[in-house]
Amino acid sequence: MDKLAGMAMFVRVVESGNFTAAASVSGVSSAMVAKHVRTIEERLGARLLHRTTRRQQLTEVGRLYYERCKKVLSEVELAEASAAELQASPRGLVRLVAPVSFGSHSLAPVLADYLARHPEVNVELTLDNRAPDLIKEGYELGIQIGEIEATGLVARPLRPYRRILAAAPGYLARHGQPEHPELLNAHSCLGLSYWRHHDHWHLLGPNDEFCKVTVTGRFSSNQGSALRNAALHGAGIVLQPEVLLADDVAAGRLVPVLPAWSYKPTPMYLIYAQDNRPTAKLRSVIDLLLKCFGPAT
């Protein structure tokens, strides 16, 4: 603590211009200020200031020491502020953006449980399949599927996003269950109209076997929930996020197609702006999402 006090006093001397001004700011005598500086110089074995009756000037060692002191004191201030923040209760509005299927089926229930534990926090969740621009659009947190191209963001990896194939029992009774991805081109495949890979499915199978298959179908949509409903009514084979189809598969309304295969898992990230002093609400939500959706350990 004596070293930190000395560093702080030296910085005040440099920034206020002389010992007298630094003493006035610090509420001590000029002699005490001089003692702090002299103690540092003796410890370092080097002069920090050229002193005359009218002015003082930093030596080369003094300039370097001054810059280092400012960084050290800034870190100390940050550490103390962060410790105080850790004891604060989360409160305020958290604005998040996430892909539609993941946000509605996986994220929303987790956030509902979070709100039950933190009555002073409000959450605004926007569902959008576009890659978000957090800063421009005013979001504090985002979930992004696919690689991050934007700069200046913290990107924390989550579990890869998995898509599976499924169809209604009635459809498979009429058209049969394909035994290999290459046979999908003989089926009606339901695709996302905006997805650039809607007519080419890149499937990963046992032993990391890869198969790129060209698919066709009579029905497409820009929303996965519409494709799911079409599949439930026997329109064809759907390729959609596992979280969207899991309940239907468990209930037998949909049957897995090529269960050993899935769309090549896509990286997924929790993204947010760099902040050395995150608020309690933001930190608590980040910790929660990493706990619930972070990579398996």
PDB file of C-alpha atoms in Angstrom:
ATOM      1  CA  MET A   1       0.000   0.000   0.000  1.00  0.00           C
ATOM      2  CA  ASP A   2       2.940   2.381   0.705  1.00  0.00           C
ATOM      3  CA  LYS A   3       4.151   1.856  -2.859  1.00  0.00           C
ATOM      4  CA  LEU A   4       0.680   2.548  -4.268  1.00  0.00           C
ATOM      5  CA  ALA A   5       0.368   5.680  -2.130  1.00  0.00           C
ATOM      6  CA  GLY A   6       3.743   6.843  -3.381  1.00  0.00           C
ATOM      7  CA  MET A   7       2.795   6.148  -7.001  1.00  0.00           C
ATOM      8  CA  ALA A   8      -0.445   8.090  -6.579  1.00  0.00           C
ATOM      9  CA  MET A   9       1.391  11.022  -5.034  1.00  0.00           C
ATOM     10  CA  PHE A  10       4.008  11.044  -7.806  1.00  0.00           C
ATOM     11  CA  VAL A  11       1.282  11.096 -10.464  1.00  0.00           C
ATOM     12  CA  ARG A  12      -0.381  14.040  -8.683  1.00  0.00           C
ATOM     13  CA  VAL A  13       2.913  15.912  -8.635  1.00  0.00           C
ATOM     14  CA  VAL A  14       3.401  15.408 -12.373  1.00  0.00           C
ATOM     15  CA  GLU A  15      -0.176  16.297 -13.291  1.00  0.00           C
ATOM     16  CA  SER A  16      -0.576  19.253 -10.935  1.00  0.00           C
ATOM     17  CA  GLY A  17       2.771  20.750 -11.881  1.00  0.00           C
ATOM     18  CA  ASN A  18       4.574  21.057  -8.530  1.00  0.00           C
ATOM     19  CA  PHE A  19       4.786  19.824  -4.942  1.00  0.00           C
ATOM     20  CA  THR A  20       2.673  22.636  -3.538  1.00  0.00           C
ATOM     21  CA  ALA A  21      -0.259  21.991  -5.847  1.00  0.00           C
ATOM     22  CA  ALA A  22      -0.032  18.240  -5.268  1.00  0.00           C
ATOM     23  CA  ALA A  23      -0.017  18.825  -1.509  1.00  0.00           C
ATOM     24  CA  SER A  24      -3.140  20.994  -1.779  1.00  0.00           C
ATOM     25  CA  VAL A  25      -5.003  18.330  -3.803  1.00  0.00           C
ATOM     26  CA  SER A  26      -3.905  15.565  -1.423  1.00  0.00           C
ATOM     27  CA  GLY A  27      -4.546  17.473   1.799  1.00  0.00           C
ATOM     28  CA  VAL A  28      -1.008  16.991   3.097  1.00  0.00           C
ATOM     29  CA  SER A  29       2.071  19.169   3.490  1.00  0.00           C
ATOM     30  CA  SER A  30       4.570  19.893   0.728  1.00  0.00           C
ATOM     31  CA  ALA A  31       7.195  18.190   2.886  1.00  0.00           C
ATOM     32  CA  MET A  32       5.145  14.978   2.893  1.00  0.00           C
ATOM     33  CA  VAL A  33       4.818  15.124  -0.909  1.00  0.00           C
ATOM     34  CA  ALA A  34       8.577  15.570  -1.232  1.00  0.00           C
ATOM     35  CA  LYS A  35       9.140  12.638   1.129  1.00  0.00           C
ATOM     36  CA  HIS A  36       7.000  10.331  -1.076  1.00  0.00           C
ATOM     37  CA  VAL A  37       8.949  11.290  -4.189  1.00  0.00           C
ATOM     38  CA  ARG A  38      12.297  11.010  -2.426  1.00  0.00           C
ATOM     39  CA  THR A  39      11.408   7.526  -1.119  1.00  0.00           C
ATOM     40  CA  ILE A  40      10.586   6.352  -4.631  1.00  0.00           C
ATOM     41  CA  GLU A  41      13.825   7.771  -6.040  1.00  0.00           C
ATOM     42  CA  GLU A  42      15.845   6.068  -3.303  1.00  0.00           C
ATOM     43  CA  ARG A  43      14.092   2.759  -3.962  1.00  0.00           C
ATOM     44  CA  LEU A  44      14.645   2.995  -7.705  1.00  0.00           C
ATOM     45  CA  GLY A  45      18.146   4.447  -7.444  1.00  0.00           C
ATOM     46  CA  ALA A  46      17.262   7.067 -10.057  1.00  0.00           C
ATOM     47  CA  ARG A  47      16.083  10.664 -10.171  1.00  0.00           C
ATOM     48  CA  LEU A  48      12.510  11.136 -11.395  1.00  0.00           C
ATOM     49  CA  LEU A  49      12.328  14.933 -11.529  1.00  0.00           C
ATOM     50  CA  HIS A  50      14.696  17.781 -12.336  1.00  0.00           C
ATOM     51  CA  ARG A  51      13.664  20.356  -9.735  1.00  0.00           C
ATOM     52  CA  THR A  52      14.417  24.088  -9.712  1.00  0.00           C
ATOM     53  CA  THR A  53      12.912  26.938  -7.734  1.00  0.00           C
ATOM     54  CA  ARG A  54      10.418  27.710 -10.497  1.00  0.00           C
ATOM     55  CA  ARG A  55       9.671  24.474 -12.309  1.00  0.00           C
ATOM     56  CA  GLN A  56      10.158  20.748 -12.445  1.00  0.00           C
ATOM     57  CA  GLN A  57      10.740  18.466 -15.385  1.00  0.00           C
ATOM     58  CA  LEU A  58      10.512  14.690 -15.730  1.00  0.00           C
ATOM     59  CA  THR A  59      13.693  12.775 -16.348  1.00  0.00           C
ATOM     60  CA  GLU A  60      13.681   9.940 -18.875  1.00  0.00           C
ATOM     61  CA  VAL A  61      13.209   7.455 -16.029  1.00  0.00           C
ATOM     62  CA  GLY A  62      10.523   9.720 -14.572  1.00  0.00           C
ATOM     63  CA  ARG A  63       8.514   9.747 -17.803  1.00  0.00           C
ATOM     64  CA  LEU A  64       8.574   5.955 -18.021  1.00  0.00           C
ATOM     65  CA  TYR A  65       7.708   5.572 -14.340  1.00  0.00           C
ATOM     66  CA  TYR A  66       4.852   8.081 -14.649  1.00  0.00           C
ATOM     67  CA  GLU A  67       3.238   6.170 -17.541  1.00  0.00           C
ATOM     68  CA  ARG A  68       3.588   2.855 -15.714  1.00  0.00           C
ATOM     69  CA  CYS A  69       2.167   4.339 -12.521  1.00  0.00           C
ATOM     70  CA  LYS A  70      -0.915   5.588 -14.349  1.00  0.00           C
ATOM     71  CA  LYS A  71      -1.565   2.099 -15.738  1.00  0.00           C
ATOM     72  CA  VAL A  72      -1.082   0.431 -12.357  1.00  0.00           C
ATOM     73  CA  LEU A  73      -3.376   2.900 -10.582  1.00  0.00           C
ATOM     74  CA  SER A  74      -5.985   2.524 -13.312  1.00  0.00           C
ATOM     75  CA  GLU A  75      -5.957  -1.244 -12.868  1.00  0.00           C
ATOM     76  CA  VAL A  76      -6.291  -0.883  -9.102  1.00  0.00           C
ATOM     77  CA  GLU A  77      -9.259   1.441  -9.551  1.00  0.00           C
ATOM     78  CA  LEU A  78     -10.830  -0.992 -12.004  1.00  0.00           C
ATOM     79  CA  ALA A  79     -10.279  -3.941  -9.653  1.00  0.00           C
ATOM     80  CA  GLU A  80     -11.966  -2.128  -6.782  1.00  0.00           C
ATOM     81  CA  ALA A  81     -14.864  -0.988  -8.960  1.00  0.00           C
ATOM     82  CA  SER A  82     -15.309  -4.515 -10.289  1.00  0.00           C
ATOM     83  CA  ALA A  83     -15.312  -5.930  -6.772  1.00  0.00           C
ATOM     84  CA  ALA A  84     -17.993  -3.450  -5.768  1.00  0.00           C
ATOM     85  CA  GLU A  85     -19.992  -4.303  -8.882  1.00  0.00           C
ATOM     86  CA  LEU A  86     -19.848  -7.999  -8.006  1.00  0.00           C
ATOM     87  CA  GLN A  87     -21.776  -7.251  -4.842  1.00  0.00           C
ATOM     88  CA  ALA A  88     -24.460  -5.287  -6.676  1.00  0.00           C
ATOM     89  CA  SER A  89     -27.784  -6.863  -7.582  1.00  0.00           C
ATOM     90  CA  PRO A  90     -28.625  -7.200 -11.293  1.00  0.00           C
ATOM     91  CA  ARG A  91     -31.146  -4.583 -12.349  1.00  0.00           C
ATOM     92  CA  GLY A  92     -32.301  -2.785 -15.480  1.00  0.00           C
ATOM     93  CA  LEU A  93     -33.126  -3.736 -19.078  1.00  0.00           C
ATOM     94  CA  VAL A  94     -31.122  -6.290 -21.051  1.00  0.00           C
ATOM     95  CA  ARG A  95     -31.572  -6.211 -24.835  1.00  0.00           C
ATOM     96  CA  LEU A  96     -30.669  -9.414 -26.691  1.00  0.00           C
ATOM     97  CA  VAL A  97     -30.948 -10.614 -30.279  1.00  0.00           C
ATOM     98  CA  ALA A  98     -30.931 -14.272 -31.329  1.00  0.00           C
ATOM     99  CA  PRO A  99     -31.854 -16.498 -34.294  1.00  0.00           C
ATOM    100  CA  VAL A 100     -35.561 -17.310 -34.484  1.00  0.00           C
ATOM    101  CA  SER A 101     -35.605 -21.046 -33.751  1.00  0.00           C
ATOM    102  CA  PHE A 102     -32.895 -20.998 -31.101  1.00  0.00           C
ATOM    103  CA  GLY A 103     -34.295 -17.889 -29.452  1.00  0.00           C
ATOM    104  CA  SER A 104     -37.885 -19.072 -29.253  1.00  0.00           C
ATOM    105  CA  HIS A 105     -37.293 -22.715 -28.331  1.00  0.00           C
ATOM    106  CA  SER A 106     -34.046 -22.720 -26.329  1.00  0.00           C
ATOM    107  CA  LEU A 107     -33.288 -19.208 -25.139  1.00  0.00           C
ATOM    108  CA  ALA A 108     -36.730 -17.936 -24.096  1.00  0.00           C
ATOM    109  CA  PRO A 109     -37.340 -20.619 -21.410  1.00  0.00           C
ATOM    110  CA  VAL A 110     -33.884 -19.998 -19.909  1.00  0.00           C
ATOM    111  CA  LEU A 111     -34.519 -16.248 -19.779  1.00  0.00           C
ATOM    112  CA  ALA A 112     -37.927 -16.810 -18.169  1.00  0.00           C
ATOM    113  CA  ASP A 113     -36.262 -18.774 -15.356  1.00  0.00           C
ATOM    114  CA  TYR A 114     -33.649 -16.010 -15.026  1.00  0.00           C
ATOM    115  CA  LEU A 115     -36.358 -13.358 -14.618  1.00  0.00           C
ATOM    116  CA  ALA A 116     -37.965 -15.379 -11.835  1.00  0.00           C
ATOM    117  CA  ARG A 117     -34.675 -15.188  -9.908  1.00  0.00           C
ATOM    118  CA  HIS A 118     -33.948 -11.514 -10.677  1.00  0.00           C
ATOM    119  CA  PRO A 119     -37.093  -9.416 -10.164  1.00  0.00           C
ATOM    120  CA  GLU A 120     -35.318  -6.125 -10.920  1.00  0.00           C
ATOM    121  CA  VAL A 121     -34.247  -7.147 -14.436  1.00  0.00           C
ATOM    122  CA  ASN A 122     -36.305  -6.802 -17.617  1.00  0.00           C
ATOM    123  CA  VAL A 123     -35.412  -8.630 -20.836  1.00  0.00           C
ATOM    124  CA  GLU A 124     -36.169  -7.575 -24.404  1.00  0.00           C
ATOM    125  CA  LEU A 125     -35.479 -10.455 -26.804  1.00  0.00           C
ATOM    126  CA  THR A 126     -35.493  -9.810 -30.552  1.00  0.00           C
ATOM    127  CA  LEU A 127     -35.600 -12.807 -32.907  1.00  0.00           C
ATOM    128  CA  ASP A 128     -33.809 -12.279 -36.200  1.00  0.00           C
ATOM    129  CA  ASN A 129     -31.831 -14.678 -38.384  1.00  0.00           C
ATOM    130  CA  ARG A 130     -29.584 -11.914 -39.718  1.00  0.00           C
ATOM    131  CA  ALA A 131     -26.091 -11.479 -38.303  1.00  0.00           C
ATOM    132  CA  PRO A 132     -26.669  -8.655 -35.791  1.00  0.00           C
ATOM    133  CA  ASP A 133     -24.856  -5.338 -35.625  1.00  0.00           C
ATOM    134  CA  LEU A 134     -24.877  -4.964 -31.848  1.00  0.00           C
ATOM    135  CA  ILE A 135     -23.508  -1.452 -31.596  1.00  0.00           C
ATOM    136  CA  LYS A 136     -25.598   0.076 -34.378  1.00  0.00           C
ATOM    137  CA  GLU A 137     -28.820  -1.659 -33.350  1.00  0.00           C
ATOM    138  CA  GLY A 138     -28.401  -1.082 -29.625  1.00  0.00           C
ATOM    139  CA  TYR A 139     -28.158  -4.664 -28.386  1.00  0.00           C
ATOM    140  CA  GLU A 140     -26.036  -5.609 -25.398  1.00  0.00           C
ATOM    141  CA  LEU A 141     -25.872  -9.312 -26.233  1.00  0.00           C
ATOM    142  CA  GLY A 142     -26.361 -11.440 -29.306  1.00  0.00           C
ATOM    143  CA  ILE A 143     -26.392 -15.082 -30.317  1.00  0.00           C
ATOM    144  CA  GLN A 144     -24.914 -15.610 -33.767  1.00  0.00           C
ATOM    145  CA  ILE A 145     -24.838 -18.808 -35.784  1.00  0.00           C
ATOM    146  CA  GLY A 146     -21.862 -18.928 -38.145  1.00  0.00           C
ATOM    147  CA  GLU A 147     -18.446 -17.346 -38.073  1.00  0.00           C
ATOM    148  CA  ILE A 148     -18.025 -13.820 -36.723  1.00  0.00           C
ATOM    149  CA  GLU A 149     -16.949 -11.242 -39.294  1.00  0.00           C
ATOM    150  CA  ALA A 150     -17.518  -8.068 -37.280  1.00  0.00           C
ATOM    151  CA  THR A 151     -14.558  -6.622 -35.369  1.00  0.00           C
ATOM    152  CA  GLY A 152     -14.433  -5.137 -31.907  1.00  0.00           C
ATOM    153  CA  LEU A 153     -16.632  -7.813 -30.329  1.00  0.00           C
ATOM    154  CA  VAL A 154     -16.075 -10.479 -27.723  1.00  0.00           C
ATOM    155  CA  ALA A 155     -17.166 -13.835 -29.198  1.00  0.00           C
ATOM    156  CA  ARG A 156     -17.636 -16.657 -26.693  1.00  0.00           C
ATOM    157  CA  PRO A 157     -18.122 -20.077 -28.310  1.00  0.00           C
ATOM    158  CA  LEU A 158     -21.303 -21.997 -27.532  1.00  0.00           C
ATOM    159  CA  ARG A 159     -22.213 -25.566 -28.437  1.00  0.00           C
ATOM    160  CA  PRO A 160     -22.357 -25.967 -32.234  1.00  0.00           C
ATOM    161  CA  TYR A 161     -25.786 -25.603 -33.786  1.00  0.00           C
ATOM    162  CA  ARG A 162     -27.164 -28.931 -35.027  1.00  0.00           C
ATOM    163  CA  ARG A 163     -29.836 -29.499 -37.698  1.00  0.00           C
ATOM    164  CA  ILE A 164     -31.548 -32.845 -38.278  1.00  0.00           C
ATOM    165  CA  LEU A 165     -33.758 -34.469 -40.903  1.00  0.00           C
ATOM    166  CA  ALA A 166     -37.311 -35.592 -40.144  1.00  0.00           C
ATOM    167  CA  ALA A 167     -40.626 -36.365 -41.825  1.00  0.00           C
ATOM    168  CA  ALA A 168     -44.166 -37.340 -40.863  1.00  0.00           C
ATOM    169  CA  PRO A 169     -44.872 -41.084 -40.488  1.00  0.00           C
ATOM    170  CA  GLY A 170     -47.486 -40.813 -43.239  1.00  0.00           C
ATOM    171  CA  TYR A 171     -45.010 -39.325 -45.712  1.00  0.00           C
ATOM    172  CA  LEU A 172     -42.481 -42.075 -45.049  1.00  0.00           C
ATOM    173  CA  ALA A 173     -45.185 -44.731 -45.369  1.00  0.00           C
ATOM    174  CA  ARG A 174     -45.961 -43.436 -48.871  1.00  0.00           C
ATOM    175  CA  HIS A 175     -42.433 -42.688 -50.091  1.00  0.00           C
ATOM    176  CA  GLY A 176     -40.155 -44.854 -47.983  1.00  0.00           C
ATOM    177  CA  GLN A 177     -37.223 -44.064 -45.687  1.00  0.00           C
ATOM    178  CA  PRO A 178     -34.053 -43.132 -47.641  1.00  0.00           C
ATOM    179  CA  GLU A 179     -31.068 -45.265 -46.639  1.00  0.00           C
ATOM    180  CA  HIS A 180     -28.373 -42.810 -47.770  1.00  0.00           C
ATOM    181  CA  PRO A 181     -28.279 -39.027 -48.296  1.00  0.00           C
ATOM    182  CA  GLU A 182     -27.794 -39.495 -52.047  1.00  0.00           C
ATOM    183  CA  LEU A 183     -31.346 -40.895 -52.192  1.00  0.00           C
ATOM    184  CA  LEU A 184     -32.809 -37.635 -50.883  1.00  0.00           C
ATOM    185  CA  ASN A 185     -32.965 -36.292 -54.446  1.00  0.00           C
ATOM    186  CA  ALA A 186     -35.907 -38.654 -55.005  1.00  0.00           C
ATOM    187  CA  HIS A 187     -37.865 -37.027 -52.163  1.00  0.00           C
ATOM    188  CA  SER A 188     -39.702 -33.789 -51.580  1.00  0.00           C
ATOM    189  CA  CYS A 189     -37.345 -31.742 -49.391  1.00  0.00           C
ATOM    190  CA  LEU A 190     -38.589 -28.669 -47.576  1.00  0.00           C
ATOM    191  CA  GLY A 191     -36.101 -25.797 -47.696  1.00  0.00           C
ATOM    192  CA  LEU A 192     -35.592 -22.289 -46.405  1.00  0.00           C
ATOM    193  CA  SER A 193     -36.238 -19.909 -49.272  1.00  0.00           C
ATOM    194  CA  TYR A 194     -33.657 -17.314 -48.104  1.00  0.00           C
ATOM    195  CA  TRP A 195     -30.911 -19.827 -47.281  1.00  0.00           C
ATOM    196  CA  ARG A 196     -28.197 -19.897 -49.904  1.00  0.00           C
ATOM    197  CA  HIS A 197     -27.782 -23.667 -49.381  1.00  0.00           C
ATOM    198  CA  HIS A 198     -31.512 -24.394 -49.681  1.00  0.00           C
ATOM    199  CA  ASP A 199     -30.987 -26.682 -52.708  1.00  0.00           C
ATOM    200  CA  HIS A 200     -27.728 -28.256 -51.478  1.00  0.00           C
ATOM    201  CA  TRP A 201     -27.609 -30.037 -48.152  1.00  0.00           C
ATOM    202  CA  HIS A 202     -24.165 -30.692 -46.674  1.00  0.00           C
ATOM    203  CA  LEU A 203     -24.590 -33.703 -44.419  1.00  0.00           C
ATOM    204  CA  LEU A 204     -22.139 -35.238 -41.971  1.00  0.00           C
ATOM    205  CA  GLY A 205     -22.463 -38.909 -41.101  1.00  0.00           C
ATOM    206  CA  PRO A 206     -20.749 -41.766 -39.297  1.00  0.00           C
ATOM    207  CA  ASN A 207     -16.950 -41.551 -39.072  1.00  0.00           C
ATOM    208  CA  ASP A 208     -17.187 -37.934 -40.305  1.00  0.00           C
ATOM    209  CA  GLU A 209     -18.345 -39.079 -43.739  1.00  0.00           C
ATOM    210  CA  PHE A 210     -19.422 -36.031 -45.749  1.00  0.00           C
ATOM    211  CA  CYS A 211     -22.085 -35.944 -48.437  1.00  0.00           C
ATOM    212  CA  LYS A 212     -23.296 -32.979 -50.477  1.00  0.00           C
ATOM    213  CA  VAL A 213     -26.666 -33.750 -52.003  1.00  0.00           C
ATOM    214  CA  THR A 214     -28.811 -31.708 -54.379  1.00  0.00           C
ATOM    215  CA  VAL A 215     -32.414 -31.584 -53.171  1.00  0.00           C
ATOM    216  CA  THR A 216     -35.681 -30.374 -54.658  1.00  0.00           C
ATOM    217  CA  GLY A 217     -39.137 -29.805 -53.250  1.00  0.00           C
ATOM    218  CA  ARG A 218     -42.448 -28.140 -53.988  1.00  0.00           C
ATOM    219  CA  PHE A 219     -42.622 -26.126 -50.765  1.00  0.00           C
ATOM    220  CA  SER A 220     -40.220 -23.601 -49.282  1.00  0.00           C
ATOM    221  CA  SER A 221     -40.524 -20.822 -46.722  1.00  0.00           C
ATOM    222  CA  ASN A 222     -38.438 -18.176 -44.992  1.00  0.00           C
ATOM    223  CA  GLN A 223     -39.453 -19.510 -41.560  1.00  0.00           C
ATOM    224  CA  GLY A 224     -38.484 -22.835 -40.019  1.00  0.00           C
ATOM    225  CA  SER A 225     -41.753 -23.061 -38.093  1.00  0.00           C
ATOM    226  CA  ALA A 226     -43.686 -23.045 -41.388  1.00  0.00           C
ATOM    227  CA  LEU A 227     -41.493 -25.833 -42.755  1.00  0.00           C
ATOM    228  CA  ARG A 228     -42.037 -27.819 -39.565  1.00  0.00           C
ATOM    229  CA  ASN A 229     -45.812 -27.505 -39.936  1.00  0.00           C
ATOM    230  CA  ALA A 230     -45.602 -28.509 -43.582  1.00  0.00           C
ATOM    231  CA  ALA A 231     -43.604 -31.584 -42.592  1.00  0.00           C
ATOM    232  CA  LEU A 232     -46.144 -32.449 -39.897  1.00  0.00           C
ATOM    233  CA  HIS A 233     -48.818 -32.472 -42.620  1.00  0.00           C
ATOM    234  CA  GLY A 234     -46.831 -34.818 -44.832  1.00  0.00           C
ATOM    235  CA  ALA A 235     -45.367 -32.344 -47.352  1.00  0.00           C
ATOM    236  CA  GLY A 236     -41.885 -33.846 -47.278  1.00  0.00           C
ATOM    237  CA  ILE A 237     -38.590 -34.164 -45.437  1.00  0.00           C
ATOM    238  CA  VAL A 238     -37.539 -31.180 -43.386  1.00  0.00           C
ATOM    239  CA  LEU A 239     -34.019 -30.130 -42.382  1.00  0.00           C
ATOM    240  CA  GLN A 240     -34.319 -27.886 -39.343  1.00  0.00           C
ATOM    241  CA  PRO A 241     -32.670 -27.212 -35.968  1.00  0.00           C
ATOM    242  CA  GLU A 242     -32.866 -30.106 -33.569  1.00  0.00           C
ATOM    243  CA  VAL A 243     -34.365 -27.792 -30.917  1.00  0.00           C
ATOM    244  CA  LEU A 244     -37.277 -26.987 -33.245  1.00  0.00           C
ATOM    245  CA  LEU A 245     -38.118 -30.628 -34.034  1.00  0.00           C
ATOM    246  CA  ALA A 246     -37.221 -32.358 -30.751  1.00  0.00           C
ATOM    247  CA  ASP A 247     -40.722 -32.335 -29.216  1.00  0.00           C
ATOM    248  CA  ASP A 248     -42.346 -33.613 -32.419  1.00  0.00           C
ATOM    249  CA  VAL A 249     -39.805 -36.417 -32.701  1.00  0.00           C
ATOM    250  CA  ALA A 250     -40.280 -37.361 -29.035  1.00  0.00           C
ATOM    251  CA  ALA A 251     -44.064 -37.482 -29.502  1.00  0.00           C
ATOM    252  CA  GLY A 252     -43.853 -39.485 -32.736  1.00  0.00           C
ATOM    253  CA  ARG A 253     -45.396 -36.741 -34.858  1.00  0.00           C
ATOM    254  CA  LEU A 254     -42.163 -36.682 -36.846  1.00  0.00           C
ATOM    255  CA  VAL A 255     -39.731 -39.514 -37.479  1.00  0.00           C
ATOM    256  CA  PRO A 256     -35.968 -38.982 -37.805  1.00  0.00           C
ATOM    257  CA  VAL A 257     -34.717 -39.449 -41.370  1.00  0.00           C
ATOM    258  CA  LEU A 258     -31.166 -40.732 -41.743  1.00  0.00           C
ATOM    259  CA  PRO A 259     -30.692 -40.422 -37.961  1.00  0.00           C
ATOM    260  CA  ALA A 260     -26.960 -41.082 -38.231  1.00  0.00           C
ATOM    261  CA  TRP A 261     -26.631 -37.974 -40.406  1.00  0.00           C
ATOM    262  CA  SER A 262     -27.114 -34.282 -39.698  1.00  0.00           C
ATOM    263  CA  TYR A 263     -26.307 -31.004 -41.349  1.00  0.00           C
ATOM    264  CA  LYS A 264     -22.683 -30.154 -40.703  1.00  0.00           C
ATOM    265  CA  PRO A 265     -22.752 -28.560 -37.203  1.00  0.00           C
ATOM    266  CA  THR A 266     -22.417 -24.803 -37.405  1.00  0.00           C
ATOM    267  CA  PRO A 267     -20.389 -22.738 -34.898  1.00  0.00           C
ATOM    268  CA  MET A 268     -22.503 -20.598 -32.590  1.00  0.00           C
ATOM    269  CA  TYR A 269     -21.308 -17.688 -30.462  1.00  0.00           C
ATOM    270  CA  LEU A 270     -22.428 -15.398 -27.687  1.00  0.00           C
ATOM    271  CA  ILE A 271     -21.281 -11.934 -28.744  1.00  0.00           C
ATOM    272  CA  TYR A 272     -21.052  -8.619 -26.923  1.00  0.00           C
ATOM    273  CA  ALA A 273     -19.049  -5.407 -26.988  1.00  0.00           C
ATOM    274  CA  GLN A 274     -15.783  -5.281 -25.066  1.00  0.00           C
ATOM    275  CA  ASP A 275     -16.340  -3.662 -21.662  1.00  0.00           C
ATOM    276  CA  ASN A 276     -13.834  -3.632 -18.821  1.00  0.00           C
ATOM    277  CA  ARG A 277     -16.616  -2.914 -16.334  1.00  0.00           C
ATOM    278  CA  PRO A 278     -19.732  -4.919 -17.274  1.00  0.00           C
ATOM    279  CA  THR A 279     -22.825  -4.254 -15.207  1.00  0.00           C
ATOM    280  CA  ALA A 280     -24.147  -6.860 -12.793  1.00  0.00           C
ATOM    281  CA  LYS A 281     -27.133  -7.563 -15.043  1.00  0.00           C
ATOM    282  CA  LEU A 282     -24.969  -8.083 -18.120  1.00  0.00           C
ATOM    283  CA  ARG A 283     -22.432 -10.240 -16.339  1.00  0.00           C
ATOM    284  CA  SER A 284     -25.156 -12.402 -14.791  1.00  0.00           C
ATOM    285  CA  VAL A 285     -26.821 -13.041 -18.165  1.00  0.00           C
ATOM    286  CA  ILE A 286     -23.479 -13.827 -19.828  1.00  0.00           C
ATOM    287  CA  ASP A 287     -22.644 -16.320 -17.069  1.00  0.00           C
ATOM    288  CA  LEU A 288     -26.078 -17.923 -17.388  1.00  0.00           C
ATOM    289  CA  LEU A 289     -25.902 -18.344 -21.169  1.00  0.00           C
ATOM    290  CA  LEU A 290     -22.407 -19.797 -21.017  1.00  0.00           C
ATOM    291  CA  LYS A 291     -23.541 -22.221 -18.321  1.00  0.00           C
ATOM    292  CA  CYS A 292     -26.624 -23.334 -20.273  1.00  0.00           C
ATOM    293  CA  PHE A 293     -25.291 -23.307 -23.831  1.00  0.00           C
ATOM    294  CA  GLY A 294     -21.505 -23.289 -23.551  1.00  0.00           C
ATOM    295  CA  PRO A 295     -19.314 -26.084 -24.909  1.00  0.00           C
ATOM    296  CA  ALA A 296     -19.478 -29.365 -23.039  1.00  0.00           C
ATOM    297  CA  THR A 297     -16.589 -29.790 -20.636  1.00  0.00           C
TER     298      THR A 297
END
